[in-house]
Short mmCIF file of C-alpha atoms and ligand atoms in Angstrom, two decimals:
data_model
loop_
_atom_site.label_atom_id
_atom_site.label_comp_id
_atom_site.label_asym_id
_atom_site.label_seq_id
_atom_site.Cartn_x
_atom_site.Cartn_y
_atom_site.Cartn_z
CA UNK V 1 17.83 -3.06 25.19
CA UNK V 2 14.42 -1.58 25.98
CA UNK V 3 12.34 -2.86 28.88
CA UNK V 4 8.70 -2.42 29.77
CA UNK V 5 7.65 -1.58 33.31
CA UNK V 6 4.13 -2.41 34.39
CA UNK V 7 2.43 -1.80 37.71
CA UNK V 8 -0.55 -4.12 37.95
CA UNK V 9 -4.01 -3.68 39.35
CA UNK V 10 -5.56 -1.10 37.06
CA UNK V 11 -8.62 -1.93 34.93
CA UNK V 12 -8.60 -1.15 31.21
CA UNK V 13 -11.23 1.20 29.81
CA UNK V 14 -11.46 2.85 26.40
CA UNK V 15 -10.66 1.96 22.81
CA UNK V 16 -7.78 -0.02 21.33
CA UNK V 17 -7.39 0.25 17.55
CA UNK V 18 -6.46 -3.09 15.97
CA UNK V 19 -3.58 -2.97 13.48
CA UNK V 20 -3.13 -4.84 10.22
CA UNK V 21 -2.15 -8.49 10.66
CA UNK V 22 1.57 -9.23 10.84
CA UNK V 23 1.08 -12.74 9.49
CA UNK V 24 -0.75 -11.46 6.42
CA UNK V 25 1.56 -8.49 5.82
CA UNK V 26 4.69 -10.67 5.61
CA UNK V 27 3.47 -13.05 2.85
CA UNK V 28 1.73 -10.15 1.04
CA UNK V 29 5.02 -8.25 0.86
CA UNK V 30 6.74 -11.42 -0.37
CA UNK V 31 4.05 -11.84 -3.04
CA UNK V 32 5.24 -8.54 -4.56
CA UNK V 33 8.23 -10.52 -5.90
CA UNK V 34 5.84 -12.26 -8.30
CA UNK V 35 5.32 -9.18 -10.49
CA UNK V 36 7.40 -6.46 -12.11
CA UNK V 37 4.58 -3.98 -11.41
CA UNK V 38 4.00 -2.17 -8.13
CA UNK V 39 1.98 -3.79 -5.35
CA UNK V 40 0.42 -1.27 -2.99
CA UNK V 41 -0.47 -2.50 0.50
CA UNK V 42 -2.63 -0.44 2.87
CA UNK V 43 -2.99 -0.91 6.63
CA UNK V 44 0.56 -2.23 7.03
CA UNK V 45 1.54 -2.32 10.74
CA UNK V 46 4.72 -0.65 12.04
CA UNK V 47 6.55 -3.71 13.30
CA UNK V 48 10.15 -4.86 13.56
CA UNK V 49 9.34 -7.93 11.45
CA UNK V 50 7.99 -5.73 8.65
CA UNK V 51 11.16 -3.60 8.73
CA UNK V 52 13.29 -6.76 8.67
CA UNK V 53 11.42 -8.09 5.63
CA UNK V 54 11.97 -4.73 3.91
CA UNK V 55 15.72 -5.29 4.33
CA UNK V 56 15.45 -8.82 2.95
CA UNK V 57 13.43 -7.73 -0.09
CA UNK V 58 15.82 -4.81 -0.59
CA UNK V 59 18.64 -7.33 -0.93
CA UNK V 60 16.80 -8.88 -3.90
CA UNK V 61 16.58 -5.43 -5.52
CA UNK V 62 13.04 -4.58 -4.49
CA UNK V 63 12.20 -0.87 -4.06
CA UNK V 64 9.93 -0.08 -1.14
CA UNK V 65 8.33 3.27 -0.54
CA UNK V 66 6.35 3.97 2.59
CA UNK V 67 3.64 6.55 1.92
CA UNK V 68 3.61 9.80 3.90
CA UNK V 69 0.89 10.89 6.29
CA UNK V 70 -2.44 12.04 4.85
CA UNK V 71 -4.56 14.71 6.51
CA UNK V 72 -6.80 13.11 9.10
CA UNK V 73 -4.39 10.20 9.66
CA UNK V 74 -3.51 9.44 13.25
CA UNK V 75 -0.50 7.49 14.39
CA UNK V 76 -2.87 4.54 14.65
CA UNK V 77 -3.61 4.35 10.93
CA UNK V 78 -1.62 1.64 9.21
CA UNK V 79 0.97 2.60 6.64
CA UNK V 80 0.63 2.45 2.88
CA UNK V 81 3.58 0.67 1.33
CA UNK V 82 4.45 0.61 -2.38
CA UNK V 83 6.56 -2.40 -3.30
CA UNK V 84 8.19 -2.70 -6.69
CA UNK V 85 10.17 -5.75 -7.77
CA UNK V 86 10.62 -4.44 -11.34
CA UNK V 87 14.13 -5.88 -11.44
CA UNK V 88 15.27 -8.72 -9.23
CA UNK V 89 19.04 -8.36 -8.98
CA UNK V 90 19.84 -11.22 -6.62
CA UNK V 91 18.03 -14.54 -6.09
CA UNK V 92 19.98 -15.44 -2.94
CA UNK V 93 18.50 -14.89 0.52
CA UNK V 94 21.52 -15.12 2.84
CA UNK V 95 21.76 -16.77 6.25
CA UNK V 96 22.38 -13.45 8.07
CA UNK V 97 18.96 -12.21 6.95
CA UNK V 98 16.82 -15.39 6.87
CA UNK V 99 18.01 -16.53 10.31
CA UNK V 100 16.45 -13.40 11.86
CA UNK V 101 12.96 -14.16 10.64
CA UNK V 102 11.63 -17.52 9.64
CA UNK V 103 8.91 -16.30 7.28
CA UNK V 104 11.56 -14.81 5.01
CA UNK V 105 12.26 -18.37 3.79
CA UNK V 106 8.99 -18.03 1.85
CA UNK V 107 10.73 -15.79 -0.75
CA UNK V 108 11.88 -19.07 -2.29
CA UNK V 109 8.49 -19.59 -3.99
CA UNK V 110 8.08 -16.30 -5.90
CA UNK V 111 11.81 -16.18 -6.73
CA UNK V 112 11.86 -19.62 -8.35
CA UNK V 113 8.47 -19.08 -10.00
CA UNK V 114 9.48 -15.80 -11.62
CA UNK V 115 13.25 -16.17 -12.06
CA UNK V 116 13.63 -19.94 -12.44
CA UNK V 117 16.06 -20.11 -9.53
CA UNK V 118 16.43 -19.24 -5.87
CA UNK V 119 19.05 -19.88 -3.21
CA UNK V 120 17.63 -19.43 0.26
CA UNK V 121 19.25 -20.20 3.60
CA UNK V 122 17.53 -22.83 5.73
CA UNK V 123 15.84 -20.89 8.53
CA UNK V 124 16.99 -23.16 11.38
CA UNK V 125 15.20 -23.82 14.65
CA UNK V 126 13.67 -21.21 16.88
CA UNK V 127 12.42 -20.74 20.38
CA UNK V 128 9.12 -22.57 19.83
CA UNK V 129 10.31 -25.77 18.18
CA UNK V 130 12.36 -27.25 15.37
CA UNK V 131 10.09 -25.86 12.62
CA UNK V 132 11.34 -27.78 9.57
CA UNK V 133 10.73 -26.73 5.92
CA UNK V 134 10.36 -30.24 4.44
CA UNK V 135 6.72 -29.64 3.46
CA UNK V 136 7.52 -26.34 1.74
CA UNK V 137 10.20 -28.15 -0.27
CA UNK V 138 7.80 -31.00 -1.06
CA UNK V 139 5.25 -28.49 -2.39
CA UNK V 140 7.81 -26.91 -4.70
CA UNK V 141 8.98 -30.34 -5.94
CA UNK V 142 5.39 -31.27 -6.76
CA UNK V 143 5.35 -28.22 -9.05
CA UNK V 144 8.44 -29.39 -10.92
CA UNK V 145 11.13 -27.53 -8.98
CA UNK V 146 14.49 -29.31 -8.56
CA UNK V 147 15.81 -28.96 -5.06
CA UNK V 148 19.35 -29.33 -3.80
CA UNK V 149 20.59 -28.66 -0.30
CA UNK V 150 24.10 -27.24 -0.16
CA UNK V 151 26.02 -25.65 2.72
CA UNK V 152 22.87 -24.80 4.64
CA UNK V 153 21.10 -23.38 1.59
CA UNK V 154 18.11 -24.69 -0.31
CA UNK V 155 18.78 -24.25 -4.00
CA UNK V 156 15.62 -24.32 -6.11
CA UNK V 157 15.73 -24.53 -9.90
CA UNK V 158 13.04 -24.61 -12.56
CA UNK V 159 14.80 -23.70 -15.77
CA UNK V 160 11.74 -24.31 -17.92
CA UNK V 161 9.26 -22.82 -15.50
CA UNK V 162 6.94 -24.48 -13.00
CA UNK V 163 4.31 -27.10 -13.87
CA UNK V 164 0.90 -27.39 -12.23
CA UNK V 165 0.64 -30.39 -9.90
CA UNK V 166 -1.18 -31.95 -6.98
CA UNK V 167 0.09 -31.11 -3.50
CA UNK V 168 -1.27 -33.11 -0.59
CA UNK V 169 -0.06 -31.80 2.76
CA UNK V 170 0.18 -34.60 5.37
CA UNK V 171 -0.21 -31.91 8.03
CA UNK V 172 -1.73 -28.44 7.92
CA UNK V 173 0.98 -25.84 7.33
CA UNK V 174 0.47 -22.11 6.92
CA UNK V 175 3.90 -21.48 5.38
CA UNK V 176 3.54 -24.55 3.15
CA UNK V 177 0.21 -23.28 1.86
CA UNK V 178 1.59 -19.75 1.19
CA UNK V 179 4.53 -21.31 -0.66
CA UNK V 180 2.29 -23.55 -2.76
CA UNK V 181 -0.08 -20.69 -3.62
CA UNK V 182 2.64 -18.31 -4.74
CA UNK V 183 4.48 -20.92 -6.80
CA UNK V 184 1.32 -22.36 -8.38
CA UNK V 185 0.09 -18.88 -9.35
CA UNK V 186 2.79 -18.67 -12.05
CA UNK V 187 2.97 -22.41 -12.92
CA UNK V 188 2.02 -23.77 -16.32
CA UNK V 189 -1.29 -25.59 -15.78
CA UNK V 190 -3.61 -26.23 -12.87
CA UNK V 191 -2.53 -27.11 -9.33
CA UNK V 192 -4.60 -28.57 -6.53
CA UNK V 193 -3.60 -28.07 -2.89
CA UNK V 194 -5.18 -30.61 -0.53
CA UNK V 195 -5.33 -30.24 3.27
CA UNK V 196 -4.50 -26.58 2.78
CA UNK V 197 -4.32 -24.26 5.79
CA UNK V 198 -7.59 -22.32 6.17
CA UNK V 199 -6.20 -19.40 8.19
CA UNK V 200 -7.69 -15.98 7.33
CA UNK V 201 -4.21 -14.81 6.32
CA UNK V 202 -4.19 -17.46 3.56
CA UNK V 203 -7.50 -16.08 2.28
CA UNK V 204 -6.10 -12.54 2.41
CA UNK V 205 -3.04 -13.52 0.37
CA UNK V 206 -5.19 -15.45 -2.15
CA UNK V 207 -7.48 -12.39 -2.50
CA UNK V 208 -4.49 -10.16 -3.19
CA UNK V 209 -2.99 -12.65 -5.69
CA UNK V 210 -6.36 -12.75 -7.49
CA UNK V 211 -6.34 -8.94 -7.69
CA UNK V 212 -2.88 -9.32 -9.28
CA UNK V 213 -4.38 -11.58 -11.94
CA UNK V 214 -4.00 -15.03 -10.36
CA UNK V 215 -6.79 -17.61 -10.70
CA UNK V 216 -7.25 -19.10 -7.25
CA UNK V 217 -10.46 -20.65 -5.93
CA UNK V 218 -11.20 -22.39 -2.65
CA UNK V 219 -8.93 -20.37 -0.32
CA UNK V 220 -10.33 -20.75 3.19
CA UNK V 221 -11.28 -24.39 2.49
CA UNK V 222 -8.98 -27.44 2.69
CA UNK V 223 -8.91 -27.71 -1.14
CA UNK V 224 -7.47 -24.83 -3.14
CA UNK V 225 -7.34 -24.89 -6.93
CA UNK V 226 -4.88 -22.64 -8.75
CA UNK V 227 -4.99 -22.19 -12.49
CA UNK V 228 -1.54 -20.91 -13.40
CA UNK V 229 -1.11 -17.70 -15.43
CA UNK V 230 1.96 -16.46 -17.33
CA UNK V 231 2.26 -13.13 -15.55
CA UNK V 232 0.84 -11.20 -12.64
CA UNK V 233 0.32 -7.45 -12.54
CA UNK V 234 0.22 -4.73 -9.90
CA UNK V 235 -2.68 -4.27 -7.48
CA UNK V 236 -3.77 -2.46 -4.35
CA UNK V 237 -4.77 -4.43 -1.26
CA UNK V 238 -5.72 -3.62 2.32
CA UNK V 239 -4.23 -5.96 4.96
CA UNK V 240 -6.88 -7.59 7.15
CA UNK V 241 -7.00 -6.81 10.90
CA UNK V 242 -4.75 -8.80 13.21
CA UNK V 243 -6.80 -11.54 14.90
CA UNK V 244 -3.97 -12.43 17.28
CA UNK V 245 -3.59 -8.82 18.41
CA UNK V 246 -7.37 -8.77 18.87
CA UNK V 247 -7.34 -11.93 21.00
CA UNK V 248 -4.36 -10.69 23.00
CA UNK V 249 -6.05 -7.43 24.03
CA UNK V 250 -9.33 -9.26 24.66
CA UNK V 251 -7.45 -11.46 27.13
CA UNK V 252 -5.74 -8.41 28.64
CA UNK V 253 -9.17 -6.90 29.38
CA UNK V 254 -10.47 -10.22 30.72
CA UNK V 255 -7.43 -10.32 33.00
CA UNK V 256 -7.35 -6.70 34.21
CA UNK V 257 -11.12 -6.07 34.19
CA UNK V 258 -12.76 -3.03 32.59
CA UNK V 259 -14.49 -2.38 29.29
CA UNK V 260 -12.66 -1.90 25.98
CA UNK V 261 -13.68 -1.57 22.35
CA UNK V 262 -11.25 -3.40 20.05
CA UNK V 263 -11.75 -1.08 17.13
CA UNK V 264 -11.70 -2.58 13.66
CA UNK V 265 -11.52 -6.17 14.97
CA UNK V 266 -13.39 -8.77 12.89
CA UNK V 267 -14.97 -11.36 15.20
CA UNK V 268 -15.36 -14.00 12.48
CA UNK V 269 -11.56 -14.23 12.31
CA UNK V 270 -11.38 -15.33 15.93
CA UNK V 271 -14.56 -17.17 16.87
CA UNK V 272 -12.82 -19.96 18.79
CA UNK V 273 -10.73 -17.45 20.76
CA UNK V 274 -13.68 -15.21 21.60
CA UNK V 275 -15.80 -18.21 22.68
CA UNK V 276 -13.11 -19.26 25.12
CA UNK V 277 -12.79 -15.72 26.51
CA UNK V 278 -16.52 -15.50 27.15
CA UNK V 279 -16.55 -18.97 28.75
CA UNK V 280 -13.81 -17.69 31.06
CA UNK V 281 -16.23 -15.00 32.26
CA UNK V 282 -15.71 -11.90 30.13
CA UNK V 283 -18.53 -10.30 28.17
CA UNK V 284 -17.85 -10.27 24.45
CA UNK V 285 -20.13 -8.19 22.21
CA UNK V 286 -19.89 -7.54 18.50
CA UNK V 287 -20.57 -3.92 17.51
CA UNK V 288 -20.42 -2.03 14.21
CA UNK V 289 -17.06 -0.63 15.21
CA UNK V 290 -15.44 -3.92 16.26
CA UNK V 291 -15.55 -6.17 19.32
CA UNK V 292 -16.25 -5.00 22.88
CA UNK V 293 -14.81 -6.96 25.77
CA UNK V 294 -15.72 -6.31 29.39
CA UNK V 295 -15.32 -7.91 32.78
CA UNK V 296 -16.60 -6.20 35.85
CA UNK V 297 -16.35 -7.86 39.21
CA UNK V 298 -16.99 -11.48 38.23
CA UNK V 299 -14.12 -13.93 38.76
CA UNK V 300 -12.52 -15.96 35.99
CA UNK V 301 -13.66 -19.51 35.31
CA UNK V 302 -11.20 -22.24 34.29
CA UNK V 303 -11.57 -23.37 30.67
CA UNK V 304 -9.98 -26.29 28.85
CA UNK V 305 -8.29 -25.40 25.57
CA UNK V 306 -6.50 -27.34 22.81
CA UNK V 307 -4.69 -25.45 20.06
CA UNK V 308 -5.53 -26.40 16.48
CA UNK V 309 -5.24 -25.02 12.96
CA UNK V 310 -7.94 -22.48 11.98
CA UNK V 311 -10.86 -22.44 12.77
CA UNK V 312 -9.60 -23.98 16.04
CA UNK V 313 -8.04 -22.11 18.95
CA UNK V 314 -4.79 -20.53 17.63
CA UNK V 315 -1.41 -21.57 18.99
CA UNK V 316 -0.47 -17.88 18.75
CA UNK V 317 -2.90 -17.19 21.65
CA UNK V 318 -1.92 -20.14 23.82
CA UNK V 319 0.59 -18.25 25.98
CA UNK V 320 -1.78 -15.31 26.50
CA UNK V 321 -4.59 -17.65 27.49
CA UNK V 322 -2.34 -19.44 29.95
CA UNK V 323 -1.56 -16.08 31.58
CA UNK V 324 -5.30 -15.46 31.93
CA UNK V 325 -5.91 -18.87 33.47
CA UNK V 326 -3.30 -18.27 36.20
CA UNK V 327 -6.01 -16.23 37.98
CA UNK V 328 -8.96 -18.58 37.29
CA UNK V 329 -10.95 -20.08 40.14
CA UNK V 330 -9.78 -23.67 39.61
CA UNK V 331 -7.63 -25.84 37.34
CA UNK V 332 -7.53 -25.47 33.57
CA UNK V 333 -5.83 -27.72 31.02
CA UNK V 334 -4.09 -26.28 27.98
CA UNK V 335 -2.89 -28.65 25.26
CA UNK V 336 -0.48 -27.43 22.57
CA UNK V 337 -0.73 -29.50 19.38
CA UNK V 338 1.03 -27.29 16.78
CA UNK V 339 4.54 -26.68 18.16
CA UNK V 340 6.45 -29.10 20.37
CA UNK V 341 8.23 -26.51 22.48
CA UNK V 342 5.87 -23.63 22.95
CA UNK V 343 5.76 -23.53 26.75
CA UNK V 344 8.77 -21.27 27.33
CA UNK V 345 6.51 -18.78 29.13
CA UNK V 346 5.65 -21.29 31.88
CA UNK V 347 8.81 -20.66 33.91
CA UNK V 348 8.50 -16.91 33.62
CA UNK V 349 4.82 -16.93 34.62
CA UNK V 350 5.92 -18.97 37.64
CA UNK V 351 8.21 -16.07 38.62
CA UNK V 352 5.04 -14.00 39.00
CA UNK V 353 3.53 -16.63 41.28
CA UNK V 354 1.63 -18.78 38.74
CA UNK V 355 1.25 -22.50 39.43
CA UNK V 356 1.59 -24.48 36.22
CA UNK V 357 2.43 -28.18 35.86
CA UNK V 358 3.77 -29.39 32.54
CA UNK V 359 3.32 -32.89 31.24
CA UNK V 360 4.50 -33.19 27.65
CA UNK V 361 2.18 -31.14 25.47
CA UNK V 362 -0.28 -30.48 28.31
CA UNK V 363 -0.09 -27.68 30.87
CA UNK V 364 -2.33 -27.78 33.92
CA UNK V 365 -2.79 -24.32 35.34
CA UNK V 366 -3.85 -24.11 38.95
CA UNK V 367 -5.52 -20.72 39.44
CA UNK V 368 -4.07 -18.59 42.25
CA UNK V 369 -5.55 -15.75 44.32
CA UNK V 370 -2.89 -13.28 43.33
CA UNK V 371 0.21 -12.79 41.22
CA UNK V 372 3.14 -10.66 42.34
CA UNK V 373 5.30 -8.48 40.07
CA UNK V 374 8.87 -9.56 39.28
CA UNK V 375 11.52 -9.09 36.60
CA UNK V 376 10.79 -11.45 33.70
CA UNK V 377 11.85 -12.04 30.13
CA UNK V 378 10.72 -14.20 27.30
CA UNK V 379 12.15 -15.91 24.30
CA UNK V 380 9.45 -15.27 21.72
CA UNK V 381 6.82 -12.80 20.75
CA UNK V 382 3.65 -14.44 22.09
CA UNK V 383 5.39 -15.57 25.29
CA UNK V 384 6.51 -11.98 25.93
CA UNK V 385 3.01 -10.59 25.62
CA UNK V 386 1.66 -13.29 27.94
CA UNK V 387 3.94 -11.81 30.62
CA UNK V 388 2.48 -8.36 29.96
CA UNK V 389 -1.03 -9.78 30.47
CA UNK V 390 -0.04 -11.45 33.73
CA UNK V 391 1.68 -8.24 34.88
CA UNK V 392 -1.53 -6.23 34.38
CA UNK V 393 -3.12 -8.25 37.18
CA UNK V 394 -0.02 -8.72 39.36
CA UNK V 395 0.51 -6.81 42.57
CA UNK V 396 3.35 -4.31 42.29
CA UNK V 397 5.92 -3.85 39.55
CA UNK V 398 6.87 -6.21 36.74
CA UNK V 399 9.80 -5.44 34.47
CA UNK V 400 9.55 -7.22 31.11
CA UNK V 401 13.01 -7.50 29.59
CA UNK V 402 13.96 -8.17 25.95
CA UNK V 403 11.16 -6.02 24.59
CA UNK V 404 12.44 -6.47 21.03
CA UNK V 405 10.38 -9.66 20.91
CA UNK V 406 7.22 -7.62 21.54
CA UNK V 407 8.19 -5.05 18.92
CA UNK V 408 8.32 -7.81 16.30
CA UNK V 409 4.56 -8.27 16.44
CA UNK V 410 2.77 -5.63 18.53
CA UNK V 411 2.51 -2.06 17.32
CA UNK V 412 2.72 0.57 20.10
CA UNK V 413 1.70 -1.93 22.78
CA UNK V 414 2.55 0.26 25.76
CA UNK V 415 0.74 3.19 24.16
CA UNK V 416 -2.41 1.18 23.35
CA UNK V 417 -2.63 -0.24 26.89
CA UNK V 418 -1.54 3.03 28.54
CA UNK V 419 -4.35 4.99 26.88
CA UNK V 420 -6.82 2.56 28.44
CA UNK V 421 -5.51 3.19 31.94
CA UNK V 422 -2.74 0.62 32.38
CA UNK V 423 0.32 1.83 34.29
CA UNK V 424 2.89 0.88 31.70
CA UNK V 425 6.00 2.56 30.35
CA UNK V 426 8.91 1.76 28.07
CA UNK V 427 12.34 2.27 29.53
CA UNK V 428 14.85 2.81 26.73
CA UNK V 429 18.40 1.57 26.67
N1 EPU T 501 5.84 -28.11 9.73
C1 EPU T 501 6.57 -29.18 9.29
N2 EPU T 501 7.21 -29.09 8.08
C2 EPU T 501 7.15 -27.96 7.34
C3 EPU T 501 6.39 -26.86 7.78
C4 EPU T 501 5.74 -26.97 9.00
O1 EPU T 501 6.64 -30.22 9.95
O2 EPU T 501 7.77 -27.94 6.26
C5 EPU T 501 5.16 -28.20 11.03
C6 EPU T 501 5.66 -27.17 12.03
O3 EPU T 501 6.84 -27.61 12.68
C7 EPU T 501 4.49 -27.07 12.96
C8 EPU T 501 3.28 -27.23 12.03
O4 EPU T 501 3.79 -27.86 10.85
O5 EPU T 501 4.50 -28.12 13.86
C9 EPU T 501 2.60 -25.95 11.61
O6 EPU T 501 3.53 -25.00 11.17
P1 EPU T 501 3.17 -23.91 10.07
O7 EPU T 501 3.94 -24.19 8.83
O8 EPU T 501 1.70 -23.80 9.97
O9 EPU T 501 3.76 -22.58 10.75
P2 EPU T 501 4.47 -21.36 10.03
O10 EPU T 501 3.91 -21.13 8.70
O11 EPU T 501 5.94 -21.49 10.17
C10 EPU T 501 2.76 -19.55 10.84
C11 EPU T 501 2.81 -18.29 11.65
C12 EPU T 501 3.09 -18.63 13.10
C13 EPU T 501 1.97 -19.53 13.60
C14 EPU T 501 1.87 -20.78 12.71
C15 EPU T 501 0.70 -21.69 13.09
C16 EPU T 501 3.55 -16.57 10.12
C17 EPU T 501 4.61 -15.61 9.70
N3 EPU T 501 3.84 -17.40 11.12
O12 EPU T 501 4.04 -20.16 10.99
O13 EPU T 501 3.06 -17.40 13.81
O14 EPU T 501 2.22 -19.91 14.93
O15 EPU T 501 1.71 -20.38 11.34
O16 EPU T 501 -0.49 -21.00 13.01
O17 EPU T 501 2.47 -16.57 9.54
C18 EPU T 501 3.70 -15.85 15.47
O18 EPU T 501 3.12 -14.98 14.80
O19 EPU T 501 4.10 -15.64 16.65
C19 EPU T 501 3.92 -17.16 14.87
C20 EPU T 501 4.82 -18.02 15.34
#
């Protein structure tokens, strides 16, 4: 298993190109199941989760072709992926595949919408909480899908096709909203989704579905209206930049000091995150090329943060922000409201010398003068990268184990940070 070795204390200076968003790429690839034509996605990041979804789609009979390099492309340009679900040969998504990546459960919506049936393994719990799928199932039922649970599988049937309906989510859910959108796109009649997630990745998927011939209005607001169509066609779509990768590197610069351009970042996707970073004492400037983050000399100020659905502060940046606050001049409070068990990084940050007190969903971080390198490991993607951020400011060497978590969601992390002056290397094996 690969490890990452970091020696802290070096500022970051230069340019970090921002990749396409993982959490848009995954549902966009799944949306290709809705049409027999080819969906072409540009700016697809090279991530373990993307490769895993390719295997899952391949099991349904989907052909995926990754475009070759064009002249002028650097290794930082995203990939172009051609996805063709001309013939779906299998409507079962087995446990062995779904259990590796939760988002793969979402194939249930396009499969039942196009094929009239789907058999998808329940995803199970994961390192950040129980993460049930009851609301995804509710959304499908509202569109006329019959659901049965058998031997750990959700069996969805709609022999006569889906019917438009009203879906009111009692709680904001990103996966629930993706599921509802994809199913409603091919339903007979109009559907209304209330209390829909407003995340930019939802808007990106709705834009792509509209290019494929869907009739969706209101994406990005809490009320989305979908007028069902009988078929969708092929399209070409560019994945939006990753706002969580943007926020992560912004926090890395705030932590290590220096001056970095986050190239291609779109600040409007991350206003709450950028506000918090500038309140903590970093300079954040929007340029034509992206977002510039700098911190030179000034100490970090403690900031109170509560995670919330978009446009609030994202749960996917909570761990990284906690790492930053370990060096603040005072106490900060971080409240996690989305997942019940997303504080697995606390113990590992403590190994580096952080002082964090947990009380239910609230973490109080007592800023310390210095962190000291140590061997650490983490149990999920965002927790792992929070350890990298802490390590950048820790004295001496930190070894981050279980790097496969990082590879799920960060493209060439050690390369991007290394080019900006971090002392960081991957140790294979
Ligand atoms: N929930 C339910 N029932 C459901 C679905 C969700 O109770 O049927 C609850 C969840 O347990 C959670 C809350 O609703 O408490 C929100 O979950 P949501 O459905 O929004 O999360 P998700 O769709 O499973 C996506 C991202 C996560 C991100 C969350 C919240 C992808 C592939 N995943 O997950 O990203 O944290 O939205 O923004 O888009 C990550 O990238 O590291 C990651 C975990």
